[in-house]
PDB file of C-alpha atoms in Angstrom:
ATOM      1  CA  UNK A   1      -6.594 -16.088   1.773  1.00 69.00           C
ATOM      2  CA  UNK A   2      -7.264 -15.016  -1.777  1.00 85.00           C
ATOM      3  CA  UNK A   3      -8.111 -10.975  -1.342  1.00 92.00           C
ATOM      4  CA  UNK A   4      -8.407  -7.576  -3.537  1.00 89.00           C
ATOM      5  CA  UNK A   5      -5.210  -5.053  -2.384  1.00 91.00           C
ATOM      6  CA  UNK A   6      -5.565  -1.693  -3.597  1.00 88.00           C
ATOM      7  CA  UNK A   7      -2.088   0.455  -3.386  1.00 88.00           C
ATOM      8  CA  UNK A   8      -2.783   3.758  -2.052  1.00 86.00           C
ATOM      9  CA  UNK A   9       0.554   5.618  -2.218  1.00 88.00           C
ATOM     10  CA  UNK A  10       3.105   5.834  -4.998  1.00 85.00           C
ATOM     11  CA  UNK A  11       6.441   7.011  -4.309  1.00 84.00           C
ATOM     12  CA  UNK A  12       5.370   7.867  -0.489  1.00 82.00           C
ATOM     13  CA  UNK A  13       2.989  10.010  -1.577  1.00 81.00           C
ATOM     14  CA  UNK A  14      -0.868   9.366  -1.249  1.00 82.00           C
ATOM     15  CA  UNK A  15      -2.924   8.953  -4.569  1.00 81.00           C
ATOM     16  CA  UNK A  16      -6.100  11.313  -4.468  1.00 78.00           C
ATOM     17  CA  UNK A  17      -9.558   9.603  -4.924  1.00 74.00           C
ATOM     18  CA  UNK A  18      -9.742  10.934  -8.777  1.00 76.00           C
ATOM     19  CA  UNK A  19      -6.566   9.369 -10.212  1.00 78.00           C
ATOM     20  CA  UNK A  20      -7.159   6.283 -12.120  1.00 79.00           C
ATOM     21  CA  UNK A  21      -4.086   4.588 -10.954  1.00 76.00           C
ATOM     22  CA  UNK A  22      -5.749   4.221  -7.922  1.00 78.00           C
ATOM     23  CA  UNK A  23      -8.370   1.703  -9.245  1.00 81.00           C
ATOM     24  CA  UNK A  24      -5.630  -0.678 -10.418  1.00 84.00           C
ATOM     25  CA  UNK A  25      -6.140  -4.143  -8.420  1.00 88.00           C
ATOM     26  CA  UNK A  26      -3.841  -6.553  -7.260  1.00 91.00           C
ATOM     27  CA  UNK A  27      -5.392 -10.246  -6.357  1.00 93.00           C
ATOM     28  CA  UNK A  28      -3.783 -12.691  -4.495  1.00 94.00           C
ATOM     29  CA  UNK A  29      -3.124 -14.554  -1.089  1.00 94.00           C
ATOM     30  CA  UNK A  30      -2.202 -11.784   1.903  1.00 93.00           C
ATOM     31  CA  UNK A  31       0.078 -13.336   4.208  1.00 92.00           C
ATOM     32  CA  UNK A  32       1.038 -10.753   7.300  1.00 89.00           C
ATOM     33  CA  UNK A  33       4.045 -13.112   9.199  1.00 85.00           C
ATOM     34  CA  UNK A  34       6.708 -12.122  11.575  1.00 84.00           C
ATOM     35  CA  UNK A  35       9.932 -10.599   9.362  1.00 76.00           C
ATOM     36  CA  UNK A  36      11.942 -13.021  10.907  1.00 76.00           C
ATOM     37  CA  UNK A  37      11.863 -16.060  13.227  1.00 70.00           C
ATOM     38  CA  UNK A  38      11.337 -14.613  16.759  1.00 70.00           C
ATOM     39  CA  UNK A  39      10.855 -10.906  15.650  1.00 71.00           C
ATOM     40  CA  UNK A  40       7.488  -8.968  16.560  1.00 76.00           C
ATOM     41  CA  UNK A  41       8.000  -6.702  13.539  1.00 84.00           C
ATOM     42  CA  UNK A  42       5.290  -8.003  10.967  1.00 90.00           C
ATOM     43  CA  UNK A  43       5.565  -8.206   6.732  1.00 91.00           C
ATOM     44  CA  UNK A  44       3.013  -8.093   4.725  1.00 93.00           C
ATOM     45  CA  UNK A  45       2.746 -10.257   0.547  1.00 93.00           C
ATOM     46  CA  UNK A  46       0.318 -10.636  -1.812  1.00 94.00           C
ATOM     47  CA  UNK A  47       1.538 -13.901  -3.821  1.00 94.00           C
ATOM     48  CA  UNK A  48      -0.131 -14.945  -6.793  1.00 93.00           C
ATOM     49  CA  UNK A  49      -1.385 -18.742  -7.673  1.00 93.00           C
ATOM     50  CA  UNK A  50       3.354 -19.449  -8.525  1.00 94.00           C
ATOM     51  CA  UNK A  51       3.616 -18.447  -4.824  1.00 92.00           C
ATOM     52  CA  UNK A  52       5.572 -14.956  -6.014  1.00 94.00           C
ATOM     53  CA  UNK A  53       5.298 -11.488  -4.636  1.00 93.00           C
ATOM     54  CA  UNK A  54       2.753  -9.438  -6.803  1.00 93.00           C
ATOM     55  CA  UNK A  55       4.295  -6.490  -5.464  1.00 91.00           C
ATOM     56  CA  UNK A  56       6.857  -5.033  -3.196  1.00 90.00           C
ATOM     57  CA  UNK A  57       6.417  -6.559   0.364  1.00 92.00           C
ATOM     58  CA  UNK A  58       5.045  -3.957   3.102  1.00 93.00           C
ATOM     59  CA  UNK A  59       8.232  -4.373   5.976  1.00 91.00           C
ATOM     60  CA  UNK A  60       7.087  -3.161   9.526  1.00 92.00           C
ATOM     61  CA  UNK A  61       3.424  -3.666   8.514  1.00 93.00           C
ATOM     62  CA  UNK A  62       0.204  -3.047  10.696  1.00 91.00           C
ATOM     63  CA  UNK A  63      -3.606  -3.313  10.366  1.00 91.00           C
ATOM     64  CA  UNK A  64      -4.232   0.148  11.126  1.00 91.00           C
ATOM     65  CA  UNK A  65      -8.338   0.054  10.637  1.00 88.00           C
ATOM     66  CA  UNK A  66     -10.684  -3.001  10.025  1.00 89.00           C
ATOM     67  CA  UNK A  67     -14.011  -1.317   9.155  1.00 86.00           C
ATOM     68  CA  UNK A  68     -17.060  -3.305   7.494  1.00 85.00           C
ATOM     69  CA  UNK A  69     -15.537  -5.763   4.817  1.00 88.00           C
ATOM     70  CA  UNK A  70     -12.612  -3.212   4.189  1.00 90.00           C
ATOM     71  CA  UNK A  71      -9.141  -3.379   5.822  1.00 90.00           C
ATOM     72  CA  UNK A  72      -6.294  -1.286   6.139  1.00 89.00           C
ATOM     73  CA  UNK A  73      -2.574  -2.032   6.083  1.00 92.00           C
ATOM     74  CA  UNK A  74       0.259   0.309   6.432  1.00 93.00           C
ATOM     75  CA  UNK A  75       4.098  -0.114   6.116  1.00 93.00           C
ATOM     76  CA  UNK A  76       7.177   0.466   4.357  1.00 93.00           C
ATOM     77  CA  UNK A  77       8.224  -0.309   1.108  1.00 91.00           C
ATOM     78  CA  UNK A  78      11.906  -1.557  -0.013  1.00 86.00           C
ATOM     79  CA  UNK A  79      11.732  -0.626  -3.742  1.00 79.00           C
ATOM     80  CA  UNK A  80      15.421  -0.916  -4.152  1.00 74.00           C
ATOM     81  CA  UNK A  81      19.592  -1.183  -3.361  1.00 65.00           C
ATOM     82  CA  UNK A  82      21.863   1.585  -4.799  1.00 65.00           C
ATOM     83  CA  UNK A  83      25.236  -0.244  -5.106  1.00 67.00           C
ATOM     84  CA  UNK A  84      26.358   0.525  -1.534  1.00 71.00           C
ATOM     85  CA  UNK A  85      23.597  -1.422  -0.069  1.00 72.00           C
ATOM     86  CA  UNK A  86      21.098   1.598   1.114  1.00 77.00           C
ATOM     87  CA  UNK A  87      17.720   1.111   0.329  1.00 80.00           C
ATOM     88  CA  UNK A  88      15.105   3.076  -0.681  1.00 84.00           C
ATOM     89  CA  UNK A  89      12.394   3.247   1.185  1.00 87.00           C
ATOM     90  CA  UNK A  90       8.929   4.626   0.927  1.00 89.00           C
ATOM     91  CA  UNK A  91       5.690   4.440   3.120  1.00 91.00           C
ATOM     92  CA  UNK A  92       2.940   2.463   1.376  1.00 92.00           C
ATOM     93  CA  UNK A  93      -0.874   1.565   1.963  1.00 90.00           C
ATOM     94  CA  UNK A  94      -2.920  -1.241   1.258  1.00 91.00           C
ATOM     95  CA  UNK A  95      -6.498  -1.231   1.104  1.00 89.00           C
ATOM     96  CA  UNK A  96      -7.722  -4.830   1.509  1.00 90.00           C
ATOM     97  CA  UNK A  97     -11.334  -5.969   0.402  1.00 90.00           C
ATOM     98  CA  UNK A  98     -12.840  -9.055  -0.720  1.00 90.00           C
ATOM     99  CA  UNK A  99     -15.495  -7.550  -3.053  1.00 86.00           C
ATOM    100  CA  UNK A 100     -14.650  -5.021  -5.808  1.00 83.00           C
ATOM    101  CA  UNK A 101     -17.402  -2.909  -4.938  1.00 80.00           C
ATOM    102  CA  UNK A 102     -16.659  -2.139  -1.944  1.00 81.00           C
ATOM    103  CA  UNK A 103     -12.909  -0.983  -2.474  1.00 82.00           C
ATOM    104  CA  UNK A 104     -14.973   1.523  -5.435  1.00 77.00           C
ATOM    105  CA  UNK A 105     -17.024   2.994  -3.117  1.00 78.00           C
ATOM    106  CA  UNK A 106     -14.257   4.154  -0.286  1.00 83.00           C
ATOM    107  CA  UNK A 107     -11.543   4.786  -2.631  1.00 79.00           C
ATOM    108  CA  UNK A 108     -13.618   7.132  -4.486  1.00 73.00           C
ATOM    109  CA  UNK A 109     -14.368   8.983  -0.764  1.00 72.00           C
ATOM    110  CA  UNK A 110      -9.757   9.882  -0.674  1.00 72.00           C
ATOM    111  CA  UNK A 111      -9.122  13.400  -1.028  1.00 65.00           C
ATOM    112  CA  UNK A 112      -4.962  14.744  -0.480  1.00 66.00           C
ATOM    113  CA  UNK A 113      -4.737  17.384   1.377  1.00 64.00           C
ATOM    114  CA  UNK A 114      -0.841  18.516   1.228  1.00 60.00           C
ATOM    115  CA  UNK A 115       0.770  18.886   4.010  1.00 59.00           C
ATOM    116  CA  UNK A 116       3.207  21.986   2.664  1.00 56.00           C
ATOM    117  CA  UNK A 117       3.269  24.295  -0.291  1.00 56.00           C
ATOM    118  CA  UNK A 118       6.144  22.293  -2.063  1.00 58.00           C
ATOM    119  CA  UNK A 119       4.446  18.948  -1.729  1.00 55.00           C
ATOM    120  CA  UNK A 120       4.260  17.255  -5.325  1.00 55.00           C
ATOM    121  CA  UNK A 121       0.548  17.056  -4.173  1.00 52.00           C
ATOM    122  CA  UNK A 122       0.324  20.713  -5.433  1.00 52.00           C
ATOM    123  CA  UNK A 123       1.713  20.611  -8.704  1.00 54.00           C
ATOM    124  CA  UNK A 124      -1.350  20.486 -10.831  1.00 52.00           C
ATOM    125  CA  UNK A 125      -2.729  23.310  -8.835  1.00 50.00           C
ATOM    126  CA  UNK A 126      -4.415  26.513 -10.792  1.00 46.00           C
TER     127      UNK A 126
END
């Protein structure tokens, strides 16, 4: 199914409503299948029209919130292996919509409220 996905963390961290990065739109076909054959643990891709990953799979991912014509996926993200095989991992968001407009209106709405005083969230604060 050919959707809009809308990346709402970088790094782990959540992007507030302001930041241009934020508005930067991924199209493609969402496919949320089981990991592996027989597992119950879910991964999310976006492939374009080749049938490759637009970005980073979400592993362990979950519809956490259908609301309207807007829908909400949550997960990890394997961004890479250091040369003894760890990962490194990072929770990541999708935002889901089929029209633009839509996806304009509620990301404009997210506002980051850190959860400690040495979050990277505060860095640009006066």
């Amino acid at each position: 199914m050919q959707i809009i996905v809308y990346r709402l963390r970088s790094g782990g961290h959540r992007i507030p409503g302001a930041d241009p990065t934020l508005r930067h739109a991924l199209r493609g076909d969402l496919q949320l299948v089981p990991a592996d054959v027989g597992e119950t643990r879910r991964r999310a891709r976006l492939l374009g029209p080749d049938g490759r990953d637009l970005t980073q799979p979400l592993e362990y991912a979950s519809v956490k919130q259908i609301r309207g014509e807007a829908m909400q996926l949550s997960g990890v993200e394997i961004t890479s292996r250091t040369t003894k095989g760890r990962a490194t991992k990072w929770a990541q968001t999708w935002l889901c919509v089929w029209d633009e407009s839509v996806a304009l209106a509620l990301l404009s709405k997210i506002q980051v409220r850190p959860n400690d005083a040495f979050s990277p969230e505060y860095d640009d604060e006066d």
